[in-house]
Amino acid sequence: MLKVLFFFSLFLILYTYLIYPMIMLILNILLRKRKDHLIDESFLPLVSVVVVAHNEKQVIQKKIENCLSLDYPKEKLEIILATDCCTDGTDEIIAPYHKKGALHFIPIRPRGGKSKALNICLPKARGEIVVFSDANTFVQKDTVRKLVRHFADPKIGCVSGRLRFRPVKGNPLGMIESRFWNYETWVKRLEGNIASLPGANGGIYAIRKSLFRPLPTDRAIMDDFIITLRIIGMGYRAISDPQIVAIEDTCIRVEDSFEQKIRIGAGNFNGLKYIYPLLSPTQGLIAYILWSHKIIRWFLPFVLIAALISNIFLVNQGRLYQYLIGSQISFYLTAFLGFLCYLWNKEKVRG
């Protein structure tokens, strides 16, 4: 029984990060031509760019200027900026732009979270296509054009860009985050080529406004995940375009990055309630993608624990188990030593 548990745990780890992407790559070779879609560079619908901010004083002016510099017909572009009960002076920076008519400003009080803010903003948006972007991400001038060209195909309901992290000097997280997101972008592109990607990149993505449904506000969720999966559930495709790039600074502190991952994980779990029909085998390829890319991955911390504990009990069963327990212990020790080095450097900087 322990051997079954150990090898099953090992298989899930390898499957999630190695075997599944290879399966997606093979399916791309076999199926991609069947999923080609119409792209029309001359398709220029009315677009609403929606940004929700909470205490983003340090970046909000740069974000506004970034939005105003977008290369898209001005008469077909509106910018909606909502703030969720800011207390750091963000509203005061936005207000002059609103007075000049450069954007629509929606201050929200009391604080209700991003989902509530989107529920307020979307009914006010005039655009046929809605582009979502975070306050701390910055896009290229032709981003809107690149996003909307895909919506010339009536089967496309959501288009996601990719996130590129800009390393902060002296911050080792930059390289790690960048490599991970490069991997994620590659896998999502493969998924979108043959079916749909299981969640857009919240930093930059677009949807048909007609497909938006009010988001739940009774619990913390990942809005980009829920919005994308709901659109897929309506029978539309969600795809990724690697040419669309949003740039974001990496988290300065390990603590911030850790808290962000916890928040994302909790939001994804809370969101299962709203997308569970897509997990049914009757949904075909999209169900397979969701289970493989999302659900199994969310449970990997428990799988890693199971692999370690079962390996400890099997250590006297042969050299293979001894080699594998040594590899696991080395892996965790390396992570622990890295954390100690981070704490030491942190104290050194304070001193």
PDB file of N, CA and C in Angstrom, residues 5-87:
ATOM      1  N   LEU A   5       1.028   4.316  -2.784  1.00  0.00           N
ATOM      2  CA  LEU A   5       0.890   5.726  -2.429  1.00  0.00           C
ATOM      3  C   LEU A   5       2.093   6.531  -2.899  1.00  0.00           C
ATOM      4  N   PHE A   6       3.292   5.974  -2.690  1.00  0.00           N
ATOM      5  CA  PHE A   6       4.505   6.695  -3.059  1.00  0.00           C
ATOM      6  C   PHE A   6       4.597   6.911  -4.564  1.00  0.00           C
ATOM      7  N   PHE A   7       4.419   5.835  -5.320  1.00  0.00           N
ATOM      8  CA  PHE A   7       4.585   5.965  -6.771  1.00  0.00           C
ATOM      9  C   PHE A   7       3.438   6.749  -7.410  1.00  0.00           C
ATOM     10  N   PHE A   8       2.252   6.669  -6.808  1.00  0.00           N
ATOM     11  CA  PHE A   8       1.146   7.478  -7.317  1.00  0.00           C
ATOM     12  C   PHE A   8       1.431   8.963  -7.077  1.00  0.00           C
ATOM     13  N   SER A   9       1.956   9.284  -5.895  1.00  0.00           N
ATOM     14  CA  SER A   9       2.321  10.673  -5.589  1.00  0.00           C
ATOM     15  C   SER A   9       3.409  11.158  -6.536  1.00  0.00           C
ATOM     16  N   LEU A  10       4.405  10.314  -6.760  1.00  0.00           N
ATOM     17  CA  LEU A  10       5.500  10.675  -7.664  1.00  0.00           C
ATOM     18  C   LEU A  10       4.980  10.901  -9.078  1.00  0.00           C
ATOM     19  N   PHE A  11       4.046  10.043  -9.495  1.00  0.00           N
ATOM     20  CA  PHE A  11       3.468  10.184 -10.836  1.00  0.00           C
ATOM     21  C   PHE A  11       2.719  11.510 -10.974  1.00  0.00           C
ATOM     22  N   LEU A  12       1.926  11.880  -9.954  1.00  0.00           N
ATOM     23  CA  LEU A  12       1.162  13.129 -10.027  1.00  0.00           C
ATOM     24  C   LEU A  12       2.078  14.339 -10.151  1.00  0.00           C
ATOM     25  N   ILE A  13       3.195  14.312  -9.440  1.00  0.00           N
ATOM     26  CA  ILE A  13       4.149  15.423  -9.509  1.00  0.00           C
ATOM     27  C   ILE A  13       4.742  15.527 -10.909  1.00  0.00           C
ATOM     28  N   LEU A  14       5.194  14.384 -11.433  1.00  0.00           N
ATOM     29  CA  LEU A  14       5.790  14.373 -12.773  1.00  0.00           C
ATOM     30  C   LEU A  14       4.743  14.674 -13.839  1.00  0.00           C
ATOM     31  N   TYR A  15       3.530  14.155 -13.637  1.00  0.00           N
ATOM     32  CA  TYR A  15       2.465  14.379 -14.611  1.00  0.00           C
ATOM     33  C   TYR A  15       2.137  15.862 -14.731  1.00  0.00           C
ATOM     34  N   THR A  16       2.005  16.536 -13.607  1.00  0.00           N
ATOM     35  CA  THR A  16       1.579  17.936 -13.603  1.00  0.00           C
ATOM     36  C   THR A  16       2.545  18.846 -14.340  1.00  0.00           C
ATOM     37  N   TYR A  17       3.826  18.681 -14.086  1.00  0.00           N
ATOM     38  CA  TYR A  17       4.804  19.639 -14.610  1.00  0.00           C
ATOM     39  C   TYR A  17       5.594  19.147 -15.821  1.00  0.00           C
ATOM     40  N   LEU A  18       5.477  17.868 -16.147  1.00  0.00           N
ATOM     41  CA  LEU A  18       6.257  17.344 -17.272  1.00  0.00           C
ATOM     42  C   LEU A  18       5.405  16.583 -18.283  1.00  0.00           C
ATOM     43  N   ILE A  19       4.686  15.569 -17.810  1.00  0.00           N
ATOM     44  CA  ILE A  19       3.931  14.707 -18.729  1.00  0.00           C
ATOM     45  C   ILE A  19       2.775  15.464 -19.371  1.00  0.00           C
ATOM     46  N   TYR A  20       1.995  16.194 -18.567  1.00  0.00           N
ATOM     47  CA  TYR A  20       0.847  16.923 -19.110  1.00  0.00           C
ATOM     48  C   TYR A  20       1.249  17.943 -20.169  1.00  0.00           C
ATOM     49  N   PRO A  21       2.265  18.786 -19.939  1.00  0.00           N
ATOM     50  CA  PRO A  21       2.678  19.715 -21.007  1.00  0.00           C
ATOM     51  C   PRO A  21       3.105  18.997 -22.281  1.00  0.00           C
ATOM     52  N   MET A  22       3.730  17.831 -22.145  1.00  0.00           N
ATOM     53  CA  MET A  22       4.131  17.075 -23.332  1.00  0.00           C
ATOM     54  C   MET A  22       2.905  16.552 -24.085  1.00  0.00           C
ATOM     55  N   ILE A  23       1.880  16.147 -23.331  1.00  0.00           N
ATOM     56  CA  ILE A  23       0.633  15.711 -23.967  1.00  0.00           C
ATOM     57  C   ILE A  23       0.000  16.875 -24.727  1.00  0.00           C
ATOM     58  N   MET A  24       0.008  18.064 -24.118  1.00  0.00           N
ATOM     59  CA  MET A  24      -0.525  19.249 -24.788  1.00  0.00           C
ATOM     60  C   MET A  24       0.253  19.559 -26.067  1.00  0.00           C
ATOM     61  N   LEU A  25       1.558  19.388 -26.008  1.00  0.00           N
ATOM     62  CA  LEU A  25       2.395  19.644 -27.177  1.00  0.00           C
ATOM     63  C   LEU A  25       2.048  18.687 -28.310  1.00  0.00           C
ATOM     64  N   ILE A  26       1.862  17.417 -27.975  1.00  0.00           N
ATOM     65  CA  ILE A  26       1.499  16.415 -28.986  1.00  0.00           C
ATOM     66  C   ILE A  26       0.122  16.721 -29.570  1.00  0.00           C
ATOM     67  N   LEU A  27      -0.837  17.067 -28.707  1.00  0.00           N
ATOM     68  CA  LEU A  27      -2.179  17.402 -29.187  1.00  0.00           C
ATOM     69  C   LEU A  27      -2.164  18.637 -30.079  1.00  0.00           C
ATOM     70  N   ASN A  28      -1.270  19.578 -29.793  1.00  0.00           N
ATOM     71  CA  ASN A  28      -1.126  20.750 -30.658  1.00  0.00           C
ATOM     72  C   ASN A  28      -0.712  20.344 -32.059  1.00  0.00           C
ATOM     73  N   ILE A  29       0.210  19.421 -32.144  1.00  0.00           N
ATOM     74  CA  ILE A  29       0.680  18.952 -33.449  1.00  0.00           C
ATOM     75  C   ILE A  29      -0.453  18.270 -34.208  1.00  0.00           C
ATOM     76  N   LEU A  30      -1.292  17.534 -33.480  1.00  0.00           N
ATOM     77  CA  LEU A  30      -2.352  16.756 -34.116  1.00  0.00           C
ATOM     78  C   LEU A  30      -3.622  17.559 -34.392  1.00  0.00           C
ATOM     79  N   LEU A  31      -3.942  18.525 -33.507  1.00  0.00           N
ATOM     80  CA  LEU A  31      -5.261  19.160 -33.567  1.00  0.00           C
ATOM     81  C   LEU A  31      -5.278  20.641 -33.881  1.00  0.00           C
ATOM     82  N   ARG A  32      -4.139  21.327 -33.845  1.00  0.00           N
ATOM     83  CA  ARG A  32      -4.166  22.791 -33.897  1.00  0.00           C
ATOM     84  C   ARG A  32      -4.865  23.328 -35.142  1.00  0.00           C
ATOM     85  N   LYS A  33      -4.624  22.745 -36.296  1.00  0.00           N
ATOM     86  CA  LYS A  33      -5.218  23.280 -37.524  1.00  0.00           C
ATOM     87  C   LYS A  33      -6.740  23.275 -37.463  1.00  0.00           C
ATOM     88  N   ARG A  34      -7.297  22.358 -36.682  1.00  0.00           N
ATOM     89  CA  ARG A  34      -8.750  22.294 -36.555  1.00  0.00           C
ATOM     90  C   ARG A  34      -9.293  23.462 -35.727  1.00  0.00           C
ATOM     91  N   LYS A  35      -8.423  24.089 -34.950  1.00  0.00           N
ATOM     92  CA  LYS A  35      -8.857  25.154 -34.052  1.00  0.00           C
ATOM     93  C   LYS A  35      -8.374  26.540 -34.481  1.00  0.00           C
ATOM     94  N   ASP A  36      -7.863  26.675 -35.677  1.00  0.00           N
ATOM     95  CA  ASP A  36      -7.470  27.997 -36.162  1.00  0.00           C
ATOM     96  C   ASP A  36      -8.697  28.908 -36.175  1.00  0.00           C
ATOM     97  N   HIS A  37      -8.497  30.181 -35.882  1.00  0.00           N
ATOM     98  CA  HIS A  37      -9.632  31.094 -35.854  1.00  0.00           C
ATOM     99  C   HIS A  37      -9.325  32.345 -36.673  1.00  0.00           C
ATOM    100  N   LEU A  38     -10.387  33.092 -36.969  1.00  0.00           N
ATOM    101  CA  LEU A  38     -10.274  34.301 -37.777  1.00  0.00           C
ATOM    102  C   LEU A  38      -9.605  35.419 -36.988  1.00  0.00           C
ATOM    103  N   ILE A  39      -8.633  36.078 -37.629  1.00  0.00           N
ATOM    104  CA  ILE A  39      -7.985  37.269 -37.067  1.00  0.00           C
ATOM    105  C   ILE A  39      -8.106  38.386 -38.095  1.00  0.00           C
ATOM    106  N   ASP A  40      -8.679  39.514 -37.682  1.00  0.00           N
ATOM    107  CA  ASP A  40      -8.900  40.630 -38.604  1.00  0.00           C
ATOM    108  C   ASP A  40      -8.308  41.907 -38.001  1.00  0.00           C
ATOM    109  N   GLU A  41      -7.191  42.369 -38.570  1.00  0.00           N
ATOM    110  CA  GLU A  41      -6.513  43.565 -38.056  1.00  0.00           C
ATOM    111  C   GLU A  41      -7.361  44.831 -38.222  1.00  0.00           C
ATOM    112  N   SER A  42      -8.321  44.802 -39.140  1.00  0.00           N
ATOM    113  CA  SER A  42      -9.151  45.991 -39.385  1.00  0.00           C
ATOM    114  C   SER A  42     -10.379  46.045 -38.479  1.00  0.00           C
ATOM    115  N   PHE A  43     -10.570  45.037 -37.674  1.00  0.00           N
ATOM    116  CA  PHE A  43     -11.717  44.986 -36.760  1.00  0.00           C
ATOM    117  C   PHE A  43     -11.449  45.915 -35.579  1.00  0.00           C
ATOM    118  N   LEU A  44     -12.219  47.020 -35.494  1.00  0.00           N
ATOM    119  CA  LEU A  44     -11.976  48.044 -34.471  1.00  0.00           C
ATOM    120  C   LEU A  44     -13.281  48.409 -33.757  1.00  0.00           C
ATOM    121  N   PRO A  45     -13.757  47.561 -32.865  1.00  0.00           N
ATOM    122  CA  PRO A  45     -15.003  47.844 -32.147  1.00  0.00           C
ATOM    123  C   PRO A  45     -14.791  48.871 -31.038  1.00  0.00           C
ATOM    124  N   LEU A  46     -15.878  49.320 -30.450  1.00  0.00           N
ATOM    125  CA  LEU A  46     -15.799  50.199 -29.287  1.00  0.00           C
ATOM    126  C   LEU A  46     -15.252  49.393 -28.113  1.00  0.00           C
ATOM    127  N   VAL A  47     -14.242  49.950 -27.447  1.00  0.00           N
ATOM    128  CA  VAL A  47     -13.537  49.229 -26.378  1.00  0.00           C
ATOM    129  C   VAL A  47     -13.557  50.030 -25.082  1.00  0.00           C
ATOM    130  N   SER A  48     -13.794  49.335 -23.980  1.00  0.00           N
ATOM    131  CA  SER A  48     -13.683  49.939 -22.646  1.00  0.00           C
ATOM    132  C   SER A  48     -12.521  49.281 -21.912  1.00  0.00           C
ATOM    133  N   VAL A  49     -11.583  50.096 -21.463  1.00  0.00           N
ATOM    134  CA  VAL A  49     -10.467  49.603 -20.649  1.00  0.00           C
ATOM    135  C   VAL A  49     -10.826  49.843 -19.185  1.00  0.00           C
ATOM    136  N   VAL A  50     -10.868  48.771 -18.402  1.00  0.00           N
ATOM    137  CA  VAL A  50     -11.284  48.859 -17.001  1.00  0.00           C
ATOM    138  C   VAL A  50     -10.110  48.518 -16.084  1.00  0.00           C
ATOM    139  N   VAL A  51      -9.824  49.428 -15.158  1.00  0.00           N
ATOM    140  CA  VAL A  51      -8.755  49.231 -14.172  1.00  0.00           C
ATOM    141  C   VAL A  51      -9.340  49.472 -12.787  1.00  0.00           C
ATOM    142  N   VAL A  52      -9.126  48.525 -11.889  1.00  0.00           N
ATOM    143  CA  VAL A  52      -9.558  48.678 -10.495  1.00  0.00           C
ATOM    144  C   VAL A  52      -8.317  48.809  -9.621  1.00  0.00           C
ATOM    145  N   ALA A  53      -8.309  49.818  -8.759  1.00  0.00           N
ATOM    146  CA  ALA A  53      -7.121  50.074  -7.935  1.00  0.00           C
ATOM    147  C   ALA A  53      -7.493  50.224  -6.465  1.00  0.00           C
ATOM    148  N   HIS A  54      -6.587  49.766  -5.622  1.00  0.00           N
ATOM    149  CA  HIS A  54      -6.714  50.001  -4.178  1.00  0.00           C
ATOM    150  C   HIS A  54      -5.356  50.426  -3.636  1.00  0.00           C
ATOM    151  N   ASN A  55      -5.277  51.673  -3.202  1.00  0.00           N
ATOM    152  CA  ASN A  55      -4.026  52.220  -2.645  1.00  0.00           C
ATOM    153  C   ASN A  55      -2.830  51.997  -3.574  1.00  0.00           C
ATOM    154  N   GLU A  56      -2.936  52.552  -4.778  1.00  0.00           N
ATOM    155  CA  GLU A  56      -1.877  52.413  -5.786  1.00  0.00           C
ATOM    156  C   GLU A  56      -1.246  53.770  -6.103  1.00  0.00           C
ATOM    157  N   LYS A  57      -1.062  54.589  -5.083  1.00  0.00           N
ATOM    158  CA  LYS A  57      -0.529  55.934  -5.271  1.00  0.00           C
ATOM    159  C   LYS A  57       0.803  55.940  -6.017  1.00  0.00           C
ATOM    160  N   GLN A  58       1.645  54.953  -5.759  1.00  0.00           N
ATOM    161  CA  GLN A  58       2.989  54.935  -6.334  1.00  0.00           C
ATOM    162  C   GLN A  58       2.992  54.704  -7.843  1.00  0.00           C
ATOM    163  N   VAL A  59       1.949  54.055  -8.364  1.00  0.00           N
ATOM    164  CA  VAL A  59       1.976  53.675  -9.784  1.00  0.00           C
ATOM    165  C   VAL A  59       0.811  54.222 -10.595  1.00  0.00           C
ATOM    166  N   ILE A  60      -0.199  54.801  -9.942  1.00  0.00           N
ATOM    167  CA  ILE A  60      -1.440  55.102 -10.659  1.00  0.00           C
ATOM    168  C   ILE A  60      -1.272  56.139 -11.763  1.00  0.00           C
ATOM    169  N   GLN A  61      -0.455  57.155 -11.556  1.00  0.00           N
ATOM    170  CA  GLN A  61      -0.270  58.156 -12.610  1.00  0.00           C
ATOM    171  C   GLN A  61       0.412  57.539 -13.826  1.00  0.00           C
ATOM    172  N   LYS A  62       1.397  56.705 -13.581  1.00  0.00           N
ATOM    173  CA  LYS A  62       2.075  56.026 -14.681  1.00  0.00           C
ATOM    174  C   LYS A  62       1.102  55.112 -15.424  1.00  0.00           C
ATOM    175  N   LYS A  63       0.191  54.473 -14.676  1.00  0.00           N
ATOM    176  CA  LYS A  63      -0.802  53.603 -15.302  1.00  0.00           C
ATOM    177  C   LYS A  63      -1.764  54.415 -16.167  1.00  0.00           C
ATOM    178  N   ILE A  64      -2.196  55.560 -15.671  1.00  0.00           N
ATOM    179  CA  ILE A  64      -3.105  56.409 -16.447  1.00  0.00           C
ATOM    180  C   ILE A  64      -2.442  56.850 -17.746  1.00  0.00           C
ATOM    181  N   GLU A  65      -1.216  57.316 -17.657  1.00  0.00           N
ATOM    182  CA  GLU A  65      -0.494  57.755 -18.853  1.00  0.00           C
ATOM    183  C   GLU A  65      -0.299  56.596 -19.822  1.00  0.00           C
ATOM    184  N   ASN A  66      -0.090  55.404 -19.281  1.00  0.00           N
ATOM    185  CA  ASN A  66       0.043  54.213 -20.116  1.00  0.00           C
ATOM    186  C   ASN A  66      -1.248  53.951 -20.892  1.00  0.00           C
ATOM    187  N   CYS A  67      -2.383  54.096 -20.215  1.00  0.00           N
ATOM    188  CA  CYS A  67      -3.677  53.891 -20.873  1.00  0.00           C
ATOM    189  C   CYS A  67      -3.955  54.970 -21.919  1.00  0.00           C
ATOM    190  N   LEU A  68      -3.619  56.205 -21.595  1.00  0.00           N
ATOM    191  CA  LEU A  68      -3.875  57.314 -22.522  1.00  0.00           C
ATOM    192  C   LEU A  68      -2.990  57.251 -23.762  1.00  0.00           C
ATOM    193  N   SER A  69      -1.895  56.520 -23.689  1.00  0.00           N
ATOM    194  CA  SER A  69      -0.973  56.425 -24.825  1.00  0.00           C
ATOM    195  C   SER A  69      -1.313  55.281 -25.775  1.00  0.00           C
ATOM    196  N   LEU A  70      -2.370  54.541 -25.485  1.00  0.00           N
ATOM    197  CA  LEU A  70      -2.732  53.397 -26.320  1.00  0.00           C
ATOM    198  C   LEU A  70      -3.046  53.830 -27.748  1.00  0.00           C
ATOM    199  N   ASP A  71      -2.535  53.078 -28.701  1.00  0.00           N
ATOM    200  CA  ASP A  71      -2.743  53.358 -30.118  1.00  0.00           C
ATOM    201  C   ASP A  71      -4.047  52.711 -30.570  1.00  0.00           C
ATOM    202  N   TYR A  72      -5.132  53.455 -30.412  1.00  0.00           N
ATOM    203  CA  TYR A  72      -6.455  52.985 -30.799  1.00  0.00           C
ATOM    204  C   TYR A  72      -7.300  54.227 -31.037  1.00  0.00           C
ATOM    205  N   PRO A  73      -8.226  54.188 -32.017  1.00  0.00           N
ATOM    206  CA  PRO A  73      -9.050  55.369 -32.296  1.00  0.00           C
ATOM    207  C   PRO A  73      -9.699  55.923 -31.027  1.00  0.00           C
ATOM    208  N   LYS A  74      -9.434  57.176 -30.717  1.00  0.00           N
ATOM    209  CA  LYS A  74      -9.893  57.765 -29.462  1.00  0.00           C
ATOM    210  C   LYS A  74     -11.414  57.749 -29.331  1.00  0.00           C
ATOM    211  N   GLU A  75     -12.098  57.873 -30.461  1.00  0.00           N
ATOM    212  CA  GLU A  75     -13.555  57.885 -30.411  1.00  0.00           C
ATOM    213  C   GLU A  75     -14.124  56.493 -30.127  1.00  0.00           C
ATOM    214  N   LYS A  76     -13.270  55.483 -30.191  1.00  0.00           N
ATOM    215  CA  LYS A  76     -13.710  54.110 -29.942  1.00  0.00           C
ATOM    216  C   LYS A  76     -13.081  53.518 -28.678  1.00  0.00           C
ATOM    217  N   LEU A  77     -12.520  54.385 -27.853  1.00  0.00           N
ATOM    218  CA  LEU A  77     -11.838  53.909 -26.652  1.00  0.00           C
ATOM    219  C   LEU A  77     -12.276  54.718 -25.434  1.00  0.00           C
ATOM    220  N   GLU A  78     -12.732  54.036 -24.409  1.00  0.00           N
ATOM    221  CA  GLU A  78     -13.008  54.696 -23.135  1.00  0.00           C
ATOM    222  C   GLU A  78     -12.208  54.010 -22.031  1.00  0.00           C
ATOM    223  N   ILE A  79     -11.777  54.819 -21.075  1.00  0.00           N
ATOM    224  CA  ILE A  79     -10.987  54.313 -19.958  1.00  0.00           C
ATOM    225  C   ILE A  79     -11.793  54.511 -18.683  1.00  0.00           C
ATOM    226  N   ILE A  80     -12.015  53.425 -17.975  1.00  0.00           N
ATOM    227  CA  ILE A  80     -12.757  53.466 -16.712  1.00  0.00           C
ATOM    228  C   ILE A  80     -11.808  53.066 -15.588  1.00  0.00           C
ATOM    229  N   LEU A  81     -11.649  53.952 -14.632  1.00  0.00           N
ATOM    230  CA  LEU A  81     -10.762  53.679 -13.509  1.00  0.00           C
ATOM    231  C   LEU A  81     -11.561  53.741 -12.215  1.00  0.00           C
ATOM    232  N   ALA A  82     -11.658  52.606 -11.544  1.00  0.00           N
ATOM    233  CA  ALA A  82     -12.390  52.535 -10.279  1.00  0.00           C
ATOM    234  C   ALA A  82     -11.410  52.357  -9.130  1.00  0.00           C
ATOM    235  N   THR A  83     -11.688  53.017  -8.022  1.00  0.00           N
ATOM    236  CA  THR A  83     -10.851  52.842  -6.836  1.00  0.00           C
ATOM    237  C   THR A  83     -11.700  52.268  -5.713  1.00  0.00           C
ATOM    238  N   ASP A  84     -11.134  51.303  -5.006  1.00  0.00           N
ATOM    239  CA  ASP A  84     -11.855  50.602  -3.950  1.00  0.00           C
ATOM    240  C   ASP A  84     -11.446  51.147  -2.585  1.00  0.00           C
ATOM    241  N   CYS A  85     -12.086  52.257  -2.204  1.00  0.00           N
ATOM    242  CA  CYS A  85     -11.879  52.879  -0.890  1.00  0.00           C
ATOM    243  C   CYS A  85     -10.400  53.143  -0.604  1.00  0.00           C
ATOM    244  N   CYS A  86      -9.768  53.897  -1.480  1.00  0.00           N
ATOM    245  CA  CYS A  86      -8.341  54.209  -1.305  1.00  0.00           C
ATOM    246  C   CYS A  86      -8.144  55.203  -0.161  1.00  0.00           C
ATOM    247  N   THR A  87      -7.051  55.030   0.563  1.00  0.00           N
ATOM    248  CA  THR A  87      -6.747  55.904   1.701  1.00  0.00           C
ATOM    249  C   THR A  87      -5.365  56.543   1.591  1.00  0.00           C
TER     250      THR A  87
END
